[in-house]
Coordinates of C-alpha atoms and ligand atoms in Angstrom, one line a residue:
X12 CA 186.4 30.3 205.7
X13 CA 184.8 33.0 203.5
X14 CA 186.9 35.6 201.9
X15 CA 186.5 39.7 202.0
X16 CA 187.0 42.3 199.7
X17 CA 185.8 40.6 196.6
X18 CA 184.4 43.1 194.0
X19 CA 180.5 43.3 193.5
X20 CA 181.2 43.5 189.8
X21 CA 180.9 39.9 189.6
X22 CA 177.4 38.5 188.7
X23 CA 176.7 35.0 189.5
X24 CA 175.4 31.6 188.0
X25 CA 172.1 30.1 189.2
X26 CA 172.3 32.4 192.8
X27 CA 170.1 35.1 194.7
X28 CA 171.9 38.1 195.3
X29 CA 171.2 38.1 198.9
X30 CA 172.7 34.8 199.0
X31 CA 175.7 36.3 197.8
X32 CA 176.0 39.2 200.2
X33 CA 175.1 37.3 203.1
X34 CA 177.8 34.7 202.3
X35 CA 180.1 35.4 199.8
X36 CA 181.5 32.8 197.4
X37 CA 184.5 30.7 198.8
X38 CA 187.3 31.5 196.8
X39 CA 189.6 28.3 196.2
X40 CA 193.2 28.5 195.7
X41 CA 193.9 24.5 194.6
X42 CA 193.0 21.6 194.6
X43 CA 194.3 17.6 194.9
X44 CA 192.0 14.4 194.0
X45 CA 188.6 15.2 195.2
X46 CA 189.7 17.9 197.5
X47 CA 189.7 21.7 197.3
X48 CA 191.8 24.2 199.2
X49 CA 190.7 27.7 200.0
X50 CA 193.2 30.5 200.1
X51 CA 193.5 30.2 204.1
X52 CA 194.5 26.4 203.0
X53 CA 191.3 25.0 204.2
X54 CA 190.0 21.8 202.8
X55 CA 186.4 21.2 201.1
X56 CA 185.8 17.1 200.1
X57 CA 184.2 18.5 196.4
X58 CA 181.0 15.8 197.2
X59 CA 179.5 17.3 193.4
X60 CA 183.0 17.4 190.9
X61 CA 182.5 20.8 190.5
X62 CA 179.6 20.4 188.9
X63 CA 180.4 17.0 187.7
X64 CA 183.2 18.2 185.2
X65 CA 185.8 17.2 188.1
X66 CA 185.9 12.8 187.0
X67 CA 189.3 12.2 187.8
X68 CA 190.3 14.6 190.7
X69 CA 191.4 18.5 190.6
X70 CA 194.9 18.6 189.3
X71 CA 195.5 15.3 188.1
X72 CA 199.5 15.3 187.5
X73 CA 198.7 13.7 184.1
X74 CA 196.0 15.6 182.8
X75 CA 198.3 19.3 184.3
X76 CA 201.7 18.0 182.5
X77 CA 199.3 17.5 179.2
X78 CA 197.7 21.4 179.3
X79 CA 201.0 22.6 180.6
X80 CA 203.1 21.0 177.4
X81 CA 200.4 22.4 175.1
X82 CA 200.7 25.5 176.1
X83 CA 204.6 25.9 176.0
X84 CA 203.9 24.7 172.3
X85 CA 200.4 26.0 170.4
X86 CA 197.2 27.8 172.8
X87 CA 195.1 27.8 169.8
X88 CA 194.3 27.6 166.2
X89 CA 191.1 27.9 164.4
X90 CA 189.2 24.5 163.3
X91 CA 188.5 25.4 159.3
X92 CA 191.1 24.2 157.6
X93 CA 193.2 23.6 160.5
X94 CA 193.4 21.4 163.2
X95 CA 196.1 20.8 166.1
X96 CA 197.6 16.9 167.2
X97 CA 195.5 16.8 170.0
X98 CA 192.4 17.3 168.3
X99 CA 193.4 14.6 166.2
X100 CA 194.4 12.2 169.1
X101 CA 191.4 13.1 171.1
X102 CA 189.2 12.0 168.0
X103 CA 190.8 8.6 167.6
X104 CA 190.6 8.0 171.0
X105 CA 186.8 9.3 171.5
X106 CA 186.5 7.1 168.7
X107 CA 188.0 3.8 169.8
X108 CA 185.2 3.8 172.8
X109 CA 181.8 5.3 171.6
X110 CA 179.3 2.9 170.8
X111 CA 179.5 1.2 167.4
X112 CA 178.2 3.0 164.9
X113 CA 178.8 6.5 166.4
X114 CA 181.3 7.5 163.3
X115 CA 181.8 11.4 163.1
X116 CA 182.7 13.5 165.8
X117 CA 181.9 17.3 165.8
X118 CA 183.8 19.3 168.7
X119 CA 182.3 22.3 170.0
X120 CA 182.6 24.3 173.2
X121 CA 180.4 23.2 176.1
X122 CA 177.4 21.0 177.0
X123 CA 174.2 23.5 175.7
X124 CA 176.5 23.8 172.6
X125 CA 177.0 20.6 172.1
X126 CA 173.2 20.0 172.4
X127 CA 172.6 23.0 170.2
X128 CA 174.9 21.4 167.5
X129 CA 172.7 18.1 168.1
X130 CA 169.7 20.4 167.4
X131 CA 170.7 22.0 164.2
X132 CA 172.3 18.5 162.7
X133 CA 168.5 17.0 162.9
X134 CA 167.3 20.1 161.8
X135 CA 169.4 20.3 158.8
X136 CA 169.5 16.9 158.2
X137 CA 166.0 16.3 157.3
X138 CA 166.2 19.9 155.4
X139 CA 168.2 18.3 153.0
X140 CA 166.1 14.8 153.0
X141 CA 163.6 17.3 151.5
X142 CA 161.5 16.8 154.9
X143 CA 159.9 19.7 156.7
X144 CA 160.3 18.4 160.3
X145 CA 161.6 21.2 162.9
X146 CA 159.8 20.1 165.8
X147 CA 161.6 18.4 169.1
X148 CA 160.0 16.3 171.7
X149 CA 161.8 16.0 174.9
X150 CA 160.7 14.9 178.3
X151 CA 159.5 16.7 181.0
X152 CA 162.5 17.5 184.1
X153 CA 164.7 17.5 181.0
X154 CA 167.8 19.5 181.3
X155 CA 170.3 20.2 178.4
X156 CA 171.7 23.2 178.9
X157 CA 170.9 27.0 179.1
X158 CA 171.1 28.6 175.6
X159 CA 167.7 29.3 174.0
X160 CA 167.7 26.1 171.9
X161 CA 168.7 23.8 174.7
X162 CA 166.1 25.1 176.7
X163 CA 163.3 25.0 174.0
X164 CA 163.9 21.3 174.4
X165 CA 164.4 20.9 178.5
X166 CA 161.5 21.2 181.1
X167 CA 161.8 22.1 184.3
X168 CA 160.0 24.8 185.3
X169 CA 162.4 27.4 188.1
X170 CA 164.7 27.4 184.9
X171 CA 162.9 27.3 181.9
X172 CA 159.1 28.8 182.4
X173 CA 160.5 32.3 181.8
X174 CA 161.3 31.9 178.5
X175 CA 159.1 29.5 177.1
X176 CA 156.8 31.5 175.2
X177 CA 159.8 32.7 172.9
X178 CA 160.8 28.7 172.7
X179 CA 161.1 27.3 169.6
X180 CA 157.9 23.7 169.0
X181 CA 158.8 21.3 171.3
X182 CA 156.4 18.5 172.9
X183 CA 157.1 17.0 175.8
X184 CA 156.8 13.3 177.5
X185 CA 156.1 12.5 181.0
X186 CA 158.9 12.2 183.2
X187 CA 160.5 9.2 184.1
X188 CA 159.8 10.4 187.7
X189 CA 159.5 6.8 189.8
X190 CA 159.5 8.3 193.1
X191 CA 156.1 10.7 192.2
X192 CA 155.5 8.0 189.5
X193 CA 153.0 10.6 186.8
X194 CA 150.8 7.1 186.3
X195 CA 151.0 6.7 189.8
X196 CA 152.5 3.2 190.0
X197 CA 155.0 1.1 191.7
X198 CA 158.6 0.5 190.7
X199 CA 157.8 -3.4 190.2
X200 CA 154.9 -3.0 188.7
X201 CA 155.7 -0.9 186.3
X202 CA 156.0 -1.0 182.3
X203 CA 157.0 2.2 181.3
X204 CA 153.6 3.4 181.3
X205 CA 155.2 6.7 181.7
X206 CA 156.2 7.3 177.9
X207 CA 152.7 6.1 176.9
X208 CA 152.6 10.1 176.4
X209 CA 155.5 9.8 174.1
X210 CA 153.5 7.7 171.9
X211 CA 151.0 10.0 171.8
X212 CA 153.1 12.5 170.9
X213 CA 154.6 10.2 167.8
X214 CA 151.1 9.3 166.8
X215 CA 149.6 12.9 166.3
X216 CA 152.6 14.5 165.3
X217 CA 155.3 12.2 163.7
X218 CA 155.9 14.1 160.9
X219 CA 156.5 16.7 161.9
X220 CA 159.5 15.6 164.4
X221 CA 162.9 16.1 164.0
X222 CA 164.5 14.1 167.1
X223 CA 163.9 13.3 170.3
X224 CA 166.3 14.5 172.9
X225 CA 166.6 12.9 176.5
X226 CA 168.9 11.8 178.9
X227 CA 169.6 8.5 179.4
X228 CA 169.2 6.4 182.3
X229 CA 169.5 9.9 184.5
X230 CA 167.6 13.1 184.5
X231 CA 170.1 14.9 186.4
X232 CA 169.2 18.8 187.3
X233 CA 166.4 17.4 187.8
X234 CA 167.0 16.1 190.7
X235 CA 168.8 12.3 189.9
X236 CA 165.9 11.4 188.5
X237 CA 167.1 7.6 188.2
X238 CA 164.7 5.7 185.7
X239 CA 165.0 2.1 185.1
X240 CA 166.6 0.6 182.1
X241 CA 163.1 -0.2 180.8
X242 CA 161.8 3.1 180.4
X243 CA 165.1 4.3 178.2
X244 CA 164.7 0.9 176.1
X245 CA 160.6 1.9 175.4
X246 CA 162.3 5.6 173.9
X247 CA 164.4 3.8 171.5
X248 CA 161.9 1.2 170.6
X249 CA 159.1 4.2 170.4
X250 CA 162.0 6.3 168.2
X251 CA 162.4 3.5 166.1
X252 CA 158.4 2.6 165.3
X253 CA 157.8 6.2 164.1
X254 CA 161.3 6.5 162.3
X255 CA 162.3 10.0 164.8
X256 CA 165.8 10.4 165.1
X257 CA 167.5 9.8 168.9
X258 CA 169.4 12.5 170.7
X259 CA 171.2 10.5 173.9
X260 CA 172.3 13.9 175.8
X261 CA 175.1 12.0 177.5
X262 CA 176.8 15.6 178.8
X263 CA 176.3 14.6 182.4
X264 CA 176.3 10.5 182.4
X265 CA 179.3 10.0 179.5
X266 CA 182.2 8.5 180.9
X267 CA 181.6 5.9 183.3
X268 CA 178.9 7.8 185.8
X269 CA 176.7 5.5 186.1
X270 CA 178.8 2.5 186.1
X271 CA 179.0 1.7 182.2
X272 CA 181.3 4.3 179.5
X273 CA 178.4 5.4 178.1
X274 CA 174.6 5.5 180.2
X275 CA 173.3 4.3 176.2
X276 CA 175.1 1.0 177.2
X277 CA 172.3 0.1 179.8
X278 CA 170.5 -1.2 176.5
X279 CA 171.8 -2.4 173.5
X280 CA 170.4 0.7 171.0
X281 CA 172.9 3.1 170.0
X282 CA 171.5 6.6 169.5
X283 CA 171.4 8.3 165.9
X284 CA 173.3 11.3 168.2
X285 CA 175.0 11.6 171.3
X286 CA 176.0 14.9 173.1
X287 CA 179.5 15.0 175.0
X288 CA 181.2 17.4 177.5
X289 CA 182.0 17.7 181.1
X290 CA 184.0 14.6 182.0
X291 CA 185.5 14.8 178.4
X292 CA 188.7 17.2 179.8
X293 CA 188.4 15.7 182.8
X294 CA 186.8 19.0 183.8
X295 CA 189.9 21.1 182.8
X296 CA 188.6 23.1 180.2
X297 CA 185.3 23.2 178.1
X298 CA 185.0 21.0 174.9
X299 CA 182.5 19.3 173.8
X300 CA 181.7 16.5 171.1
X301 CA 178.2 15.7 169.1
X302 CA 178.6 12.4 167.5
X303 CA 176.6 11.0 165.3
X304 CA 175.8 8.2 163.0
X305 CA 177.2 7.7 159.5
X306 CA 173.8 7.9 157.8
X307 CA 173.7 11.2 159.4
X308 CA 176.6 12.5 158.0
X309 CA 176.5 11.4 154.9
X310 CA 173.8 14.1 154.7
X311 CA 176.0 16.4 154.9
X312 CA 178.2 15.2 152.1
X313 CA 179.0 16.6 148.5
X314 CA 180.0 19.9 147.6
X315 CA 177.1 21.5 146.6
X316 CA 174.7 22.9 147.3
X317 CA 176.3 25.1 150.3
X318 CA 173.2 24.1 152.4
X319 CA 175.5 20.4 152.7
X320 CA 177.9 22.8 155.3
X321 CA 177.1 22.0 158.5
X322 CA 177.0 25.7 159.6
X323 CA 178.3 26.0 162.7
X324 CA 181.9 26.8 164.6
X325 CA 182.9 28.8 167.4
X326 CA 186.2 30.4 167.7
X327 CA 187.4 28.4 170.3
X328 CA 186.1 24.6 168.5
X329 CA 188.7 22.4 168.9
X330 CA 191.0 24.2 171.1
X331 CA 194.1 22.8 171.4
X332 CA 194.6 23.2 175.7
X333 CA 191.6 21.8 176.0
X334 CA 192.2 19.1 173.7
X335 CA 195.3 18.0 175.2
X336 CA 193.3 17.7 178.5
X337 CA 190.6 15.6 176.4
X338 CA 193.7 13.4 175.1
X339 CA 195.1 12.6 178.8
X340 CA 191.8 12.0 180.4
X341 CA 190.7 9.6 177.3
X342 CA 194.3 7.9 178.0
X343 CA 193.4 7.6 181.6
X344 CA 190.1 6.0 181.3
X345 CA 191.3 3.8 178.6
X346 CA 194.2 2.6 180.5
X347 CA 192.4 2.7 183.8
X348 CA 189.4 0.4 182.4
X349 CA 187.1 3.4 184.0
X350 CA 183.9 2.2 184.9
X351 CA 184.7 -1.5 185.2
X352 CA 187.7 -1.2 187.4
X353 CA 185.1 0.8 189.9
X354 CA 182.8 -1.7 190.1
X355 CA 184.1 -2.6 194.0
X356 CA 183.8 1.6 195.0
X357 CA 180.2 2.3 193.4
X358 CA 178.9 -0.5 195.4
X359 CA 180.0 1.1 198.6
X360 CA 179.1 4.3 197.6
X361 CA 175.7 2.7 197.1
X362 CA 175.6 1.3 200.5
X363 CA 176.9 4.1 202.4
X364 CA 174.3 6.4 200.9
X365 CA 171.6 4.4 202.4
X366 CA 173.0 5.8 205.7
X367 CA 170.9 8.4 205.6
X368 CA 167.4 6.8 205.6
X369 CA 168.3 7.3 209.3
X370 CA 166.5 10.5 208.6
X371 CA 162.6 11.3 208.6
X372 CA 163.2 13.9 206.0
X373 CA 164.7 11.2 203.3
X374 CA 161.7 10.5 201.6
X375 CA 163.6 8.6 198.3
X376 CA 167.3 7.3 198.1
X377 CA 168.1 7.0 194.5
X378 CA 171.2 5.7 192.6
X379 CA 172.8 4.8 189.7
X380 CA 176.8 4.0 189.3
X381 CA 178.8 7.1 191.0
X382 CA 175.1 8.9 191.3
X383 CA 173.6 9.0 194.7
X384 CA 171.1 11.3 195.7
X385 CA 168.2 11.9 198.1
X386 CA 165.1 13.5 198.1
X387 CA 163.9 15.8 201.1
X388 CA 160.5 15.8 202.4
X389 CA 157.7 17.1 204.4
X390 CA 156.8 13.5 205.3
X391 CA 157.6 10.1 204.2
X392 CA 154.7 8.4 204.4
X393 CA 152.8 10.6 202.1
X394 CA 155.7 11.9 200.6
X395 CA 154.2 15.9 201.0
X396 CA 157.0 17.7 199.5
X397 CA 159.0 20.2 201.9
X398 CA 157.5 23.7 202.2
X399 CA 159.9 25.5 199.4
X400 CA 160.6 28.7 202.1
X401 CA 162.3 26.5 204.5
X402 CA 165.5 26.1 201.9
X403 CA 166.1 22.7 203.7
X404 CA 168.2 21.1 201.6
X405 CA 169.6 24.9 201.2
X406 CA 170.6 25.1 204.7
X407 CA 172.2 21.8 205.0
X408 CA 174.5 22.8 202.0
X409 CA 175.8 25.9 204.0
X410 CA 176.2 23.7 207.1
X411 CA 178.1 21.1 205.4
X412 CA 180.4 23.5 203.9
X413 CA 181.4 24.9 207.4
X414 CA 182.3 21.1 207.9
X415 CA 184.6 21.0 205.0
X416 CA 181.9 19.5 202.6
X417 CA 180.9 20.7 198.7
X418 CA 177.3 20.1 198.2
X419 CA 175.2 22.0 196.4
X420 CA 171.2 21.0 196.3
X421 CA 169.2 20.8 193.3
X422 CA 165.7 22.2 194.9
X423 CA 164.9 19.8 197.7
X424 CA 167.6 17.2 196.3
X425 CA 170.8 16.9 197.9
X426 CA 173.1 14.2 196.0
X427 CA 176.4 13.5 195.8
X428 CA 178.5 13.0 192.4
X429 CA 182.6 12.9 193.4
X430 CA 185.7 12.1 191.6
X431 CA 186.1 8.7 190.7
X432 CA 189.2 8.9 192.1
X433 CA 187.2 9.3 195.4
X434 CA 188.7 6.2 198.2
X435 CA 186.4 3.9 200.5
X436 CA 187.4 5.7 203.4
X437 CA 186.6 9.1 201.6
X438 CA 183.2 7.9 200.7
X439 CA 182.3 7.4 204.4
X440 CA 183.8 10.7 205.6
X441 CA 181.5 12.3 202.8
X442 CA 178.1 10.5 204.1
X443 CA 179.7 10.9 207.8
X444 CA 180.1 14.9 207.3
X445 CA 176.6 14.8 205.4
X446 CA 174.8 13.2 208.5
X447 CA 176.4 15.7 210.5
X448 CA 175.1 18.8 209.0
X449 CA 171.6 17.1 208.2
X450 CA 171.3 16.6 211.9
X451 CA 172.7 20.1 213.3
X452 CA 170.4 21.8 210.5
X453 CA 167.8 19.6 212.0
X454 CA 168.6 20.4 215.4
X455 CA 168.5 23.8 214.7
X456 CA 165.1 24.0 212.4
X457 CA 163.4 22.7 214.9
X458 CA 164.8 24.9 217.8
X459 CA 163.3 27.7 215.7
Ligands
PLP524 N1 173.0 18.5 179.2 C1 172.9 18.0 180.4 C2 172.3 16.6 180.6 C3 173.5 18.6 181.5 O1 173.4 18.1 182.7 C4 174.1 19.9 181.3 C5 174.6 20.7 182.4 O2 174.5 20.4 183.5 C6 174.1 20.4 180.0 C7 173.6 19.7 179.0 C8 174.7 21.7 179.7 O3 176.1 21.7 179.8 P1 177.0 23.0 180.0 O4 176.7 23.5 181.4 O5 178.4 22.5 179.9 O6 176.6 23.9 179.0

């Protein structure tokens, strides 16, 4: 049920304005586990976590009693010179479960920020090697946030053509696309021939390179562009021949997503930096972490000259609320043994997402831990991509939301990322509610 009288004031994320006028936003009151409530007390089954910030459920008790005895006690201090107990506890804990070798943790606001801070680290880093390298290579489909850095470094065109011109060097790889495969080959045959292009990059400009940024095992606004664990172990290895620093931006995959803590722990590499967010407050409030590697910091060490600062800190770094959220949702994955204790409720995720290859229009069904996704088009067989004024995928969003269903597509994409709190039972209603509205939009497309 849609809500009237909201002010026009309000300017939206990611949304035509027409959209907006012709349905105006739903405005949510609570919410409980994967469910959302709108102010009429209607109930939405959140399919995406809120834009997959949501890991353990909307108003976990634990996580709401941590934020609520925060905020009886400190809201905020600033991070230089100061810190607050949760910060501290949030550290140790973060620590305790990053991959070995991942030593220093620098907290920040949000996932482009933590990505920026990723970005000026390598930058300043090899400043103070006595290196001139300020060039990136990312891959193409890359997302890592919307600030002007992290888009220098991301690829995909509806978000970031606009602004390239003004961007910053950065080269970039093919994408680990399987479904359109850019060497146009099969899963089973393949060797990561795709980031062949990411060697050529290293070979002609190596030097130059300050890091290459990318997200493991998942290119996510992208589409779920699942890639197979081969493709991310050819990066490291490639990162390693030429000597170019890692960036693993782990700001969508952290935590358990795709079935291990960290999507790095597919291989056995551990980045040289590793960008944290979303999941981290268990998507109460926004904090971020960019770890890194000792050999990194130890840049950065010694007090002169003032170039060994690592210049950077917003006013809210480290924020107490949202470090206390951080410090119960660390607790609860720790204690919960979050991913291996999900192992039984991905793989029926899994299998209930393939219920809808029942559907022409399902050209790919991709997946990866609590990632599903599916990839609309024209026609299977030749996989002719959907005609982009028909807002398929667009259309089946709206219809699923009049079923009580949060989806929200990512082009011709529609995918599914819930709470891991999300129950077998819960899991089928989702795919059941998803068929529905696939078939009435169906139904209705081709009535018109
Ligand atoms: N990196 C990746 C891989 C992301 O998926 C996102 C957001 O979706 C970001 C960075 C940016 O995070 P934020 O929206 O918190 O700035």
């Amino acid at each position: 049920m849609k809500s009237h009288r909201q002010p026009d004031s309000i300017w939206y994320p990611f949304t035509y304005s027409e959209d907006i006028q012709d349905d105006p936003p739903v405005v949510m009151d609570h919410g409980a586990g994967v469910y959302l409530y709108d102010k009429q007390g209607r109930g939405y089954l959140d399919a995406i976590g809120s834009w997959w910030v949501s890991i353990l459920g909307h108003n976990h008790p634990e996580i709401t009693d941590a934020v609520k005895a925060q905020a009886d006690k400190l809201e905020h201090v600033m991070m230089a010179g100061f810190v607050s107990e949760p910060t501290l506890r949030t550290a140790e804990l973060l620590s305790g479960m990053l991959p070995k070798g991942l030593s220093r943790i620098f907290f920040s606001d949000d996932g482009s920020t933590a990505v920026e801070v990723a970005l000026k680290v390598a930058l300043q880093y090899w400043a103070l090697k006595g290196e001139n390298r300020s060039e990136f290579v990312g891959l193409a489909g890359a997302y890592h946030g919307d600030t002007l850095g992290a888009m220098a470094v991301g690829m995909i065109p509806q978000y970031h053509t606009l602004f390239h011109q003004r961007f910053r060097k950065a080269h970039f790889a093919n994408s680990p696309y399987c479904y359109r495969c850019p060497c146009g080959l099969e899963k089973q045959t393949c060797n990561a021939e795709c980031m062949d292009s990411l060697e050529d990059i290293f070979r002609e400009r190596g030097e130059s390179i300050a890091a290459c940024i990318f997200e493991p095992l998942v290119q996510g606004a992208a589409g779920m562009r699942v890639y197979p664990v081969k493709v991310l172990k050819r990066i490291f290895a490639l990162c390693s021949k030429y000597g170019i620093l890692t960036i693993a931006d782990e700001v969508a995959v952290g935590f358990g997503r795709t079935g291990k803590l960290f999507a790095c722990e597919h291989v056995k590499d551990v980045p040289d930096l590793m960008c944290l967010a979303k999941g981290l407050t268990g998507g109460y409030l926004p904090l971020s972490a960019t770890v890194v590697k000792e050999h990194i910091y130890r840049e950065f060490c010694g007090a002169f000259p003032s170039e060994r600062i690592f210049h950077h800190g917003h006013s809210f770094t480290g924020n107490p609320l949202a470090s206390a959220a951080a410090q119960a949702t660390l607790t609860i994955i720790d204690r919960e043994r979050i991913p291996q204790s999900l192992e039984g409720t991905m793989a029926h995720f899994r299998n209930a997402l393939t219920s809808l290859s029942e559907f022409d229009i399902v050209g790919d069904i991709r997946s990866a831990g609590m990632i599903g996704a599916v990839e609309l088009v024209k026609n299977r067989a030749t996989k002719e991509r959907l005609p982009a004024e028909s807002r398929l995928a667009h259309r089946i969003a709206q219809r699923a939301l009049d079923l009580g269903l949060l989806v929200r597509p990512l082009g011709d994409v529609l995918y599914f990322m819930p709470a891991y709190v999300i129950t077998e039972d819960v899991i089928d209603n989702m795919f059941y509610l998803a068929r529905v509205a696939i078939r009435q939009t169906l139904n209705e497309h081709n009535a018109t």
